[in-house]
Tab-separated table of C-alpha atoms in Angstrom:
chain	number	residue	atom	x	y	z
A	1	MET	CA	0.236	0.285	-0.215
A	2	MET	CA	2.545	2.218	0.925
A	3	MET	CA	4.477	1.676	-2.496
A	4	ALA	CA	1.334	2.327	-4.381
A	5	ALA	CA	1.157	5.148	-2.090
A	6	SER	CA	4.790	6.828	-2.722
A	7	VAL	CA	3.891	6.286	-6.884
A	8	THR	CA	0.754	7.653	-6.785
A	9	LEU	CA	3.025	10.891	-4.879
A	10	GLU	CA	4.771	11.280	-7.315
A	11	LYS	CA	2.798	10.726	-10.423
A	12	ALA	CA	1.002	14.366	-8.389
A	13	LEU	CA	4.190	15.945	-8.619
A	14	LEU	CA	5.584	14.646	-11.727
A	15	MET	CA	1.530	16.254	-13.010
A	16	THR	CA	2.023	19.487	-11.385
A	17	THR	CA	5.601	19.776	-12.550
A	18	ILE	CA	4.650	19.373	-15.576
A	19	THR	CA	1.127	22.036	-14.642
A	20	SER	CA	3.285	24.342	-14.011
A	21	ALA	CA	6.726	24.460	-16.341
A	22	ALA	CA	3.067	25.327	-19.101
A	23	ALA	CA	2.257	27.800	-16.979
A	24	VAL	CA	4.907	28.941	-17.411
A	25	SER	CA	5.636	28.515	-20.769
A	26	LYS	CA	2.243	30.586	-21.709
A	27	THR	CA	3.748	33.170	-19.711
A	28	ILE	CA	6.632	33.796	-21.834
A	29	THR	CA	5.247	34.030	-24.698
A	30	THR	CA	1.850	35.923	-24.334
A	31	THR	CA	1.886	38.189	-21.565
A	32	SER	CA	3.540	41.430	-22.161
A	33	VAL	CA	5.855	42.944	-20.275
A	34	ARG	CA	6.720	46.801	-19.192
A	35	VAL	CA	10.166	47.682	-19.875
A	36	GLN	CA	11.121	50.767	-16.306
A	37	HIS	CA	11.228	54.031	-17.101
A	38	HIS	CA	14.751	54.287	-15.960
A	39	GLN	CA	15.892	51.819	-18.169
A	40	HIS	CA	14.037	53.936	-20.864
A	41	GLN	CA	15.867	56.900	-20.132
A	42	HIS	CA	19.343	54.829	-19.285
A	43	ARG	CA	18.996	53.442	-23.146
A	44	GLN	CA	17.283	56.096	-24.656
A	45	GLN	CA	20.676	57.604	-23.455
A	46	ARG	CA	23.054	54.909	-25.331
A	47	MET	CA	21.402	55.065	-28.786
A	48	PRO	CA	22.392	55.300	-31.809
A	49	LYS	CA	20.814	58.585	-33.797
A	50	GLY	CA	17.410	56.578	-35.746
A	51	THR	CA	16.734	54.963	-32.769
A	52	ALA	CA	14.327	57.310	-31.042
A	53	GLN	CA	11.655	56.484	-34.141
A	54	CYS	CA	12.234	52.516	-34.173
A	55	GLU	CA	11.919	52.425	-30.600
A	56	ALA	CA	8.640	54.584	-30.853
A	57	LYS	CA	7.658	51.525	-33.371
A	58	LEU	CA	8.109	49.422	-30.343
A	59	LYS	CA	5.320	50.377	-28.550
A	60	ASP	CA	3.353	50.124	-31.523
A	61	PRO	CA	3.246	47.456	-33.483
A	62	SER	CA	0.754	48.599	-36.466
A	63	SER	CA	3.796	51.132	-37.344
A	64	GLU	CA	5.699	51.149	-40.715
A	65	GLY	CA	8.140	48.372	-40.736
A	66	PHE	CA	6.189	46.035	-38.384
A	67	SER	CA	5.784	42.612	-39.417
A	68	SER	CA	2.112	41.574	-39.848
A	69	GLU	CA	-0.002	39.085	-38.269
A	70	ARG	CA	0.506	37.040	-41.379
A	71	GLU	CA	3.561	37.564	-44.031
A	72	ALA	CA	3.951	36.665	-47.074
A	73	LYS	CA	7.023	34.067	-47.688
A	74	PRO	CA	9.894	34.662	-50.795
A	75	ASN	CA	8.498	32.230	-52.604
A	76	GLY	CA	5.114	33.914	-52.463
A	77	SER	CA	3.498	31.424	-49.991
A	78	ALA	CA	2.274	32.717	-46.249
A	79	TYR	CA	3.493	32.373	-42.834
A	80	SER	CA	2.036	32.134	-38.910
A	81	GLU	CA	4.353	33.944	-36.607
A	82	GLU	CA	1.812	31.797	-34.580
A	83	ASN	CA	3.299	28.266	-35.645
A	84	VAL	CA	6.683	29.865	-35.856
A	85	PHE	CA	6.251	29.827	-31.564
A	86	GLN	CA	5.130	26.346	-32.176
A	87	GLU	CA	8.081	25.412	-34.229
A	88	HIS	CA	10.707	26.856	-31.921
A	89	SER	CA	10.591	26.940	-28.315
A	90	ILE	CA	11.895	30.226	-27.277
A	91	GLU	CA	13.707	28.483	-24.500
A	92	ARG	CA	15.760	26.933	-27.928
A	93	VAL	CA	15.861	30.045	-29.542
A	94	CYS	CA	17.770	32.069	-26.325
A	95	ASN	CA	20.329	28.651	-26.524
A	96	ILE	CA	21.375	29.229	-29.459
A	97	GLY	CA	22.058	32.949	-29.764
A	98	TRP	CA	24.363	32.165	-26.568
A	99	ARG	CA	26.402	29.590	-27.390
A	100	LYS	CA	26.789	31.244	-31.011
A	101	GLY	CA	28.010	34.620	-28.482
A	102	LEU	CA	24.920	36.605	-30.368
A	103	LEU	CA	22.378	37.843	-27.434
A	104	SER	CA	23.806	39.815	-24.221
A	105	ASP	CA	23.155	36.719	-21.586
A	106	ARG	CA	21.253	33.485	-21.695
A	107	ARG	CA	17.919	35.158	-20.270
A	108	SER	CA	14.153	33.721	-21.601
A	109	VAL	CA	12.501	35.756	-23.075
A	110	ARG	CA	9.347	37.035	-23.713
A	111	ARG	CA	7.080	37.475	-26.528
A	112	TYR	CA	6.077	41.196	-27.119
A	113	ASN	CA	3.817	41.557	-29.876
A	114	HIS	CA	6.233	41.270	-32.638
A	115	GLU	CA	9.234	41.914	-30.493
A	116	PHE	CA	11.426	40.241	-28.206
A	117	VAL	CA	12.415	41.471	-24.930
A	118	SER	CA	14.016	39.927	-21.717
A	119	LEU	CA	12.496	38.476	-19.305
A	120	ASP	CA	13.731	41.314	-16.616
A	121	GLY	CA	12.444	43.560	-19.201
A	122	GLY	CA	15.534	44.063	-20.368
A	123	LEU	CA	15.655	44.483	-24.502
A	124	LEU	CA	18.274	42.671	-26.229
A	125	SER	CA	21.555	43.629	-27.256
A	126	SER	CA	20.704	44.928	-30.826
A	127	ARG	CA	21.486	48.125	-31.890
A	128	ARG	CA	17.446	49.301	-32.326
A	129	ASN	CA	16.536	47.792	-29.510
A	130	MET	CA	14.522	44.797	-30.635
A	131	VAL	CA	13.998	42.026	-32.292
A	132	HIS	CA	11.919	40.557	-34.619
A	133	THR	CA	11.586	37.145	-36.181
A	134	LYS	CA	10.298	35.583	-39.641
A	135	LYS	CA	10.484	31.971	-41.831
A	136	ALA	CA	12.541	32.065	-44.741
A	137	SER	CA	11.616	29.913	-47.808
A	138	ASN	CA	13.988	26.467	-46.410
A	139	GLY	CA	11.676	26.364	-42.985
A	140	SER	CA	14.143	28.073	-40.622
A	141	LEU	CA	13.306	30.996	-37.591
A	142	ILE	CA	15.395	34.133	-38.234
A	143	ILE	CA	15.744	36.541	-35.134
A	144	SER	CA	16.030	40.004	-36.385
A	145	GLN	CA	16.892	43.127	-35.878
A	146	ASN	CA	15.285	46.008	-37.827
A	147	GLY	CA	15.254	43.703	-40.192
A	148	ALA	CA	18.539	42.662	-40.170
A	149	ASP	CA	19.597	39.638	-39.079
A	150	ILE	CA	21.872	38.622	-36.585
A	151	LEU	CA	21.172	34.607	-36.404
A	152	SER	CA	19.371	32.282	-38.374
A	153	LEU	CA	18.957	28.651	-36.469
A	154	ASP	CA	18.824	26.836	-40.106
A	155	ARG	CA	20.696	29.254	-43.192
A	156	HIS	CA	21.258	32.517	-42.758
A	157	TYR	CA	19.121	34.375	-45.260
A	158	HIS	CA	18.457	37.695	-45.157
A	159	SER	CA	14.530	39.260	-44.013
A	160	ASP	CA	15.431	42.143	-46.242
A	161	THR	CA	14.553	40.940	-48.901
A	162	LYS	CA	13.538	41.699	-52.398
A	163	ASP	CA	11.263	39.525	-54.482
A	164	SER	CA	14.963	38.548	-57.513
A	165	SER	CA	12.336	37.495	-60.221
A	166	ASN	CA	11.334	40.743	-61.097
A	167	GLU	CA	13.708	43.445	-58.612
A	168	MET	CA	17.262	43.741	-59.947
A	169	ALA	CA	19.548	45.167	-57.699
A	170	LYS	CA	20.116	48.787	-57.118
A	171	LEU	CA	22.597	50.770	-58.754
A	172	ILE	CA	25.880	52.118	-57.080
A	173	ASP	CA	26.473	55.718	-59.890
A	174	GLY	CA	29.660	57.026	-58.697
A	175	LYS	CA	29.756	58.184	-61.457
A	176	GLN	CA	27.693	60.648	-60.543
A	177	ILE	CA	27.967	60.779	-56.778
A	178	ALA	CA	31.747	61.913	-57.125
A	179	ALA	CA	30.068	65.294	-59.731
A	180	ASP	CA	27.702	65.762	-56.701
A	181	ILE	CA	30.951	65.651	-54.368
A	182	ARG	CA	33.790	68.062	-56.512
A	183	MET	CA	30.463	70.603	-56.861
A	184	GLU	CA	30.289	70.353	-52.935
A	185	LEU	CA	34.080	71.127	-52.490
A	186	ARG	CA	33.841	73.269	-56.077
A	187	GLU	CA	32.170	75.493	-53.034
A	188	GLN	CA	34.250	75.292	-49.804
A	189	ILE	CA	36.993	75.469	-51.894
A	190	GLU	CA	35.707	78.490	-54.015
A	191	GLU	CA	34.830	79.873	-49.821
A	192	TRP	CA	37.944	78.940	-47.932
A	193	MET	CA	39.983	81.007	-50.448
A	194	LYS	CA	37.574	84.512	-49.982
A	195	GLN	CA	38.115	84.287	-46.180
A	196	GLY	CA	41.485	85.599	-45.139
A	197	GLY	CA	42.772	85.936	-48.543
A	198	ASN	CA	44.128	81.759	-48.002
A	199	ARG	CA	45.015	80.690	-52.084
A	200	ALA	CA	44.214	77.438	-53.683
A	201	PRO	CA	44.957	74.765	-53.102
A	202	HIS	CA	47.699	73.249	-55.239
A	203	LEU	CA	48.748	69.652	-55.888
A	204	THR	CA	51.749	67.998	-57.482
A	205	ALA	CA	52.091	64.558	-58.847
A	206	ILE	CA	55.080	62.878	-59.403
A	207	LEU	CA	54.515	60.272	-62.718
A	208	ILE	CA	57.465	57.624	-63.794
A	209	GLY	CA	57.401	55.433	-66.984
A	210	GLU	CA	55.297	55.566	-69.685
A	211	ASP	CA	52.966	53.308	-68.101
A	212	PRO	CA	49.336	54.118	-70.755
A	213	ALA	CA	47.556	53.150	-67.664
A	214	SER	CA	49.800	55.855	-65.400
A	215	ASN	CA	49.755	57.854	-67.739
A	216	THR	CA	45.525	58.707	-67.938
A	217	TYR	CA	45.108	58.179	-64.524
A	218	VAL	CA	47.448	61.223	-63.159
A	219	SER	CA	45.489	63.415	-66.360
A	220	ASN	CA	41.867	61.968	-65.108
A	221	LYS	CA	43.216	63.076	-61.685
A	222	MET	CA	44.058	66.921	-62.944
A	223	LYS	CA	41.543	67.411	-64.765
A	224	ALA	CA	39.027	66.921	-61.944
A	225	ALA	CA	41.652	69.206	-59.338
A	226	ALA	CA	40.904	72.274	-62.160
A	227	ASP	CA	37.380	71.020	-61.813
A	228	VAL	CA	36.830	72.246	-58.172
A	229	GLY	CA	39.108	74.945	-58.028
A	230	ILE	CA	42.823	72.694	-57.234
A	231	THR	CA	45.781	74.092	-59.354
A	232	SER	CA	48.590	71.334	-60.174
A	233	LYS	CA	51.516	69.854	-61.557
A	234	THR	CA	51.919	67.175	-63.184
A	235	GLU	CA	56.658	66.172	-62.843
A	236	ARG	CA	56.992	63.023	-65.373
A	237	TYR	CA	60.685	61.445	-64.680
A	238	SER	CA	61.975	58.934	-66.392
A	239	ALA	CA	62.042	54.906	-66.023
A	240	ASP	CA	66.129	54.825	-65.003
A	241	ILE	CA	65.740	57.445	-62.489
A	242	THR	CA	67.431	56.683	-59.058
A	243	GLU	CA	65.757	56.032	-55.550
A	244	GLU	CA	67.965	58.352	-54.338
A	245	GLN	CA	66.830	60.981	-56.428
A	246	LEU	CA	63.263	60.365	-56.751
A	247	LEU	CA	63.136	60.774	-52.691
A	248	LYS	CA	65.223	64.218	-53.056
A	249	ARG	CA	62.736	65.309	-54.868
A	250	ILE	CA	60.606	64.386	-52.482
A	251	GLU	CA	61.426	66.257	-49.451
A	252	GLU	CA	62.467	69.112	-51.995
A	253	LEU	CA	58.984	69.253	-52.275
A	254	ASN	CA	57.974	68.204	-48.527
A	255	GLN	CA	59.764	72.424	-47.564
A	256	ASP	CA	57.959	73.528	-50.468
A	257	ASP	CA	55.437	76.325	-48.686
A	258	SER	CA	53.436	76.332	-51.656
A	259	VAL	CA	53.306	72.505	-52.538
A	260	ASP	CA	49.887	71.466	-50.432
A	261	GLY	CA	49.541	67.394	-51.466
A	262	ILE	CA	52.051	65.346	-52.938
A	263	LEU	CA	51.275	62.434	-55.109
A	264	VAL	CA	53.482	59.322	-56.373
A	265	GLN	CA	51.406	57.952	-58.865
A	266	LEU	CA	52.029	54.149	-58.292
A	267	PRO	CA	52.896	52.436	-59.146
A	268	VAL	CA	56.729	52.781	-59.349
A	269	PRO	CA	60.345	51.035	-61.587
A	270	GLY	CA	60.948	47.642	-59.178
A	271	HIS	CA	64.647	49.571	-59.025
A	272	ILE	CA	62.525	51.727	-56.307
A	273	ASN	CA	61.344	50.353	-52.599
A	274	GLU	CA	57.652	51.761	-52.813
A	275	ARG	CA	57.585	51.658	-49.253
A	276	LYS	CA	60.013	53.962	-48.556
A	277	VAL	CA	58.576	56.559	-51.464
A	278	CYS	CA	55.343	55.989	-50.133
A	279	ASN	CA	57.018	57.298	-46.305
A	280	SER	CA	58.876	60.233	-47.811
A	281	VAL	CA	56.001	61.743	-48.646
A	282	SER	CA	55.176	64.305	-45.898
A	283	CYS	CA	51.881	63.688	-43.233
A	284	ASP	CA	51.285	65.999	-44.633
A	285	LYS	CA	50.695	66.626	-47.070
A	286	ASP	CA	49.869	62.581	-48.181
A	287	VAL	CA	46.873	62.355	-49.568
A	288	ASP	CA	47.268	59.176	-50.844
A	289	GLY	CA	47.546	58.467	-46.655
A	290	PHE	CA	49.912	55.323	-47.215
A	291	ASN	CA	52.834	57.055	-45.103
A	292	GLU	CA	53.640	54.886	-42.310
A	293	ARG	CA	51.794	57.724	-39.979
A	294	ASN	CA	49.285	58.560	-41.166
A	295	ILE	CA	48.431	54.611	-41.930
A	296	GLY	CA	48.931	54.030	-38.006
A	297	ARG	CA	46.737	56.559	-37.367
A	298	LEU	CA	43.671	55.340	-39.417
A	299	CYS	CA	44.446	51.466	-37.417
A	300	LEU	CA	44.044	54.439	-34.129
A	301	ASP	CA	40.743	55.845	-35.272
A	302	MET	CA	42.243	58.784	-34.349
A	303	ASN	CA	42.002	61.614	-37.780
A	304	THR	CA	44.297	61.041	-40.436
A	305	LEU	CA	44.579	61.541	-44.348
A	306	ILE	CA	42.996	58.309	-45.511
A	307	PRO	CA	43.504	56.620	-48.423
A	308	CYS	CA	41.735	57.601	-50.862
A	309	THR	CA	39.942	54.403	-52.270
A	310	PRO	CA	38.566	53.036	-49.020
A	311	LEU	CA	37.903	56.373	-48.766
A	312	GLY	CA	35.850	56.590	-51.215
A	313	VAL	CA	34.177	53.172	-50.154
A	314	GLN	CA	33.107	54.632	-47.416
A	315	GLU	CA	31.813	57.600	-48.736
A	316	LEU	CA	29.448	55.699	-51.435
A	317	ILE	CA	28.008	53.203	-48.851
A	318	LYS	CA	27.056	56.826	-46.639
A	319	ARG	CA	25.773	58.607	-49.425
A	320	THR	CA	23.644	55.230	-50.593
A	321	GLU	CA	22.290	54.519	-47.522
A	322	ILE	CA	23.212	50.814	-46.943
A	323	GLU	CA	23.114	50.573	-43.050
A	324	THR	CA	25.899	49.196	-42.023
A	325	PHE	CA	26.021	48.933	-38.057
A	326	GLY	CA	25.993	45.548	-36.510
A	327	LYS	CA	25.701	44.241	-39.752
A	328	ASN	CA	28.099	41.335	-41.274
A	329	ALA	CA	30.531	42.594	-43.793
A	330	VAL	CA	33.608	40.827	-45.818
A	331	VAL	CA	36.774	42.153	-47.657
A	332	VAL	CA	38.355	40.374	-49.851
A	333	GLY	CA	41.832	41.708	-50.607
A	334	ARG	CA	43.922	42.286	-48.206
A	335	SER	CA	46.256	44.796	-50.095
A	336	LYS	CA	47.128	47.616	-47.539
A	337	ASN	CA	46.464	50.202	-49.746
A	338	VAL	CA	42.930	48.972	-50.109
A	339	GLY	CA	41.786	45.678	-49.051
A	340	MET	CA	43.343	46.265	-44.776
A	341	PRO	CA	42.108	50.448	-44.478
A	342	ILE	CA	38.863	49.478	-46.425
A	343	ALA	CA	37.571	47.106	-42.910
A	344	MET	CA	39.133	48.842	-40.604
A	345	LEU	CA	36.643	51.904	-42.527
A	346	LEU	CA	33.861	48.773	-42.022
A	347	HIS	CA	34.605	48.006	-38.236
A	348	ALA	CA	36.412	51.041	-36.173
A	349	ASP	CA	34.301	53.093	-33.652
A	350	GLY	CA	31.693	55.722	-35.566
A	351	ARG	CA	31.926	57.811	-32.723
A	352	ASN	CA	36.142	58.738	-33.385
A	353	ASP	CA	37.399	60.966	-35.766
A	354	THR	CA	37.446	58.003	-38.828
A	355	CYS	CA	33.691	58.653	-38.528
A	356	ALA	CA	33.868	54.764	-39.253
A	357	MET	CA	30.896	52.534	-39.533
A	358	ASP	CA	30.425	49.583	-37.004
A	359	ALA	CA	30.321	47.168	-39.519
A	360	THR	CA	31.941	43.048	-37.719
A	361	VAL	CA	34.310	42.571	-40.553
A	362	THR	CA	35.176	39.640	-40.887
A	363	MET	CA	38.836	39.618	-44.491
A	364	CYS	CA	39.480	36.493	-47.251
A	365	HIS	CA	42.362	36.860	-49.485
A	366	ARG	CA	44.151	35.031	-51.760
A	367	PHE	CA	44.819	32.071	-48.893
A	368	THR	CA	40.980	31.444	-48.041
A	369	PRO	CA	39.822	28.521	-49.654
A	370	PRO	CA	36.545	28.852	-52.385
A	371	GLU	CA	34.386	26.784	-50.289
A	372	GLU	CA	35.177	29.542	-46.463
A	373	LEU	CA	34.917	32.594	-48.944
A	374	ALA	CA	31.781	31.358	-50.585
A	375	ARG	CA	30.663	30.515	-46.742
A	376	PHE	CA	31.584	34.849	-45.909
A	377	CYS	CA	30.105	35.617	-48.064
A	378	ARG	CA	26.257	34.532	-47.584
A	379	THR	CA	26.360	35.690	-44.166
A	380	ALA	CA	27.374	39.282	-45.476
A	381	ASP	CA	25.527	41.991	-45.406
A	382	ILE	CA	27.799	43.668	-47.615
A	383	ILE	CA	29.929	42.813	-50.185
A	384	VAL	CA	33.117	44.707	-50.221
A	385	THR	CA	35.941	42.866	-52.962
A	386	ALA	CA	39.522	44.560	-53.625
A	387	THR	CA	41.732	41.458	-55.476
A	388	GLY	CA	41.499	42.386	-59.279
A	389	VAL	CA	40.015	38.678	-60.180
A	390	PRO	CA	37.208	39.189	-62.456
A	391	GLY	CA	34.149	37.116	-62.236
A	392	LEU	CA	35.394	36.357	-58.701
A	393	ILE	CA	31.711	36.662	-56.789
A	394	LYS	CA	29.279	34.630	-58.250
A	395	ALA	CA	25.422	34.909	-58.278
A	396	ASP	CA	25.764	32.227	-55.504
A	397	MET	CA	27.377	33.771	-52.698
A	398	VAL	CA	25.542	36.588	-52.969
A	399	LYS	CA	22.821	36.937	-49.621
A	400	GLU	CA	19.944	38.492	-50.955
A	401	GLY	CA	20.097	41.541	-50.882
A	402	ALA	CA	22.994	42.178	-49.660
A	403	ALA	CA	24.943	45.606	-51.034
A	404	ILE	CA	27.888	44.479	-53.092
A	405	ILE	CA	31.258	47.001	-53.058
A	406	ASP	CA	33.373	46.519	-56.928
A	407	VAL	CA	36.218	47.684	-56.747
A	408	GLY	CA	38.337	45.705	-58.660
A	409	ILE	CA	39.043	46.908	-62.042
A	410	THR	CA	41.013	44.544	-64.749
A	411	ARG	CA	41.486	44.848	-68.382
A	412	VAL	CA	40.055	41.501	-70.390
A	413	LYS	CA	39.225	41.138	-73.910
A	414	ASP	CA	35.833	40.662	-75.314
A	415	PRO	CA	34.767	37.262	-76.870
A	416	GLU	CA	32.457	39.216	-78.755
A	417	THR	CA	34.331	42.064	-80.124
A	418	GLY	CA	37.737	41.979	-79.951
A	419	LYS	CA	37.911	45.027	-77.322
A	420	ASN	CA	39.183	45.183	-73.940
A	421	LYS	CA	36.917	46.694	-71.322
A	422	LEU	CA	37.753	46.792	-68.107
A	423	VAL	CA	35.625	44.500	-66.153
A	424	GLY	CA	35.605	44.465	-61.683
A	425	ASP	CA	36.043	41.156	-59.685
A	426	VAL	CA	32.164	40.857	-59.390
A	427	ASP	CA	30.160	38.542	-62.389
A	428	PHE	CA	27.606	41.545	-62.237
A	429	ASP	CA	24.566	40.304	-64.894
A	430	GLU	CA	24.063	37.438	-62.973
A	431	VAL	CA	24.710	38.796	-59.037
A	432	ARG	CA	22.425	42.420	-60.008
A	433	LYS	CA	20.284	39.724	-59.827
A	434	VAL	CA	20.000	39.218	-56.042
A	435	ALA	CA	21.705	41.863	-54.923
A	436	GLY	CA	20.443	44.881	-53.177
A	437	HIS	CA	23.283	47.315	-53.943
A	438	ILE	CA	25.512	46.903	-56.625
A	439	THR	CA	29.024	48.768	-57.842
A	440	PRO	CA	29.558	48.578	-62.079
A	441	VAL	CA	32.889	48.600	-62.937
A	442	PRO	CA	33.895	51.250	-64.725
A	443	GLY	CA	31.783	54.649	-63.497
A	444	GLY	CA	31.417	52.570	-59.530
A	445	VAL	CA	34.979	53.185	-56.751
A	446	GLY	CA	36.841	54.929	-59.847
A	447	PRO	CA	35.352	58.335	-59.781
A	448	MET	CA	34.942	58.303	-56.802
A	449	THR	CA	39.127	58.041	-54.998
A	450	VAL	CA	39.708	60.981	-58.484
A	451	ALA	CA	36.936	62.886	-55.411
A	452	MET	CA	38.758	61.263	-52.132
A	453	LEU	CA	41.846	62.895	-54.014
A	454	MET	CA	40.550	65.894	-54.701
A	455	LYS	CA	38.966	66.305	-50.456
A	456	ASN	CA	41.909	65.332	-49.454
A	457	THR	CA	44.133	67.699	-51.058
A	458	PHE	CA	42.058	70.086	-49.685
A	459	ILE	CA	42.241	69.361	-46.573
A	460	ALA	CA	46.050	69.014	-46.487
A	461	ALA	CA	45.647	73.051	-47.399
A	462	LYS	CA	43.328	74.171	-44.882
A	463	ASN	CA	45.144	72.215	-42.252
A	464	LEU	CA	49.135	73.689	-43.263
A	465	ALA	CA	47.647	77.094	-43.411
A	466	HIS	CA	46.158	76.490	-40.220
A	467	LYS	CA	49.596	76.030	-38.963
A	468	ARG	CA	51.033	77.898	-40.491
A	469	ALA	CA	48.860	80.781	-37.990
A	470	ASP	CA	49.500	79.189	-35.360
A	471	LYS	CA	53.273	79.750	-35.827
A	472	GLU	CA	53.026	83.149	-37.019
A	473	LYS	CA	51.415	83.268	-33.906
């Protein structure tokens, strides 16, 4: 009898435990959480720009940008968010997020309309202090922060998807953006020259040898300088100039107060040490941003002259209003003048002097296995490629809606016309069917590089003028 009573008691306790667990689970998935006023104020103080509007949306689930009770999947069918919670427990979401280091802690979360907040009222780790779920076409559950993925249980899938069958990527017109920047610079330089009798900024370019491409690049830079009101001069030297002669001439230009910017067109002949040449240009006049001191300052998020191509990439992204905060970015290429500085600008703290972009960055290079490169790219919200390998980035490597910045440029023969043409690292025609934004080659990053050279020259001129004025005091 006592044994039977004991078994009955165990069953009763077990049923009570199950009932309590079910009640807790139901509470987690259905009860709203009221965030304390002081917590709300604290978050508001720490929120990045633009977060206040999103906080307001948290209170109003009918606001634009929220998921409806039923939304269309990419294949045209629909899903119910109620089903999402039937198929995936919140505890599983939290555990996976914690193991992957994607959530701030391992606390359970509670459903708040279409948002999640932690059980004690504190919000999960995200820029806009909110995350929501969405179900991909393959049935996987995604937790997103305002439309940007931070966790997928099965595979990464962009929640701001577009109908790729009907919509092509938005073309980023670097040529037009560069023209806008040059117009702004022209107005700024004119205004600056009216103040205190400042002279026009001056740029001196050094061109070594007879390389046709280098000749074209320098010619374009001089035309751009004239367009914005910068005076310029090109000094041409034969390919047999010695390293000593070149370094001596650069030092003379360093000491010349009439010169604000010095540009040595790369590449230089093989018998000349390129790094030594770059380091010989005064930091104050290094408008290419290649001096080791300027690169070091960039790495430390300090105010400096930033290399023109990386600066152009940053400006393209910002003017196109591509979101970078907390996004996954992949940089393909690790050169010290392009790939590395781009990665620095993408990942660094935007509150510091470089006004960087706060992305989570993965760098790939020639020794990254192809399958790993593809895997990294598929998780990227932003891909910046600068390798000079035509067609390296294929459509099946790109996440739907991602932004593609193609810095690569290679001259190849067109099989149809037999003429030479310029191509980038991206399989443009196919990738544009998947991506959200994409730069063309030519007409994307190239014009921006020249525009940023003009910007750096103007910055250098102003900095040098201030230094001269300080010396005279």
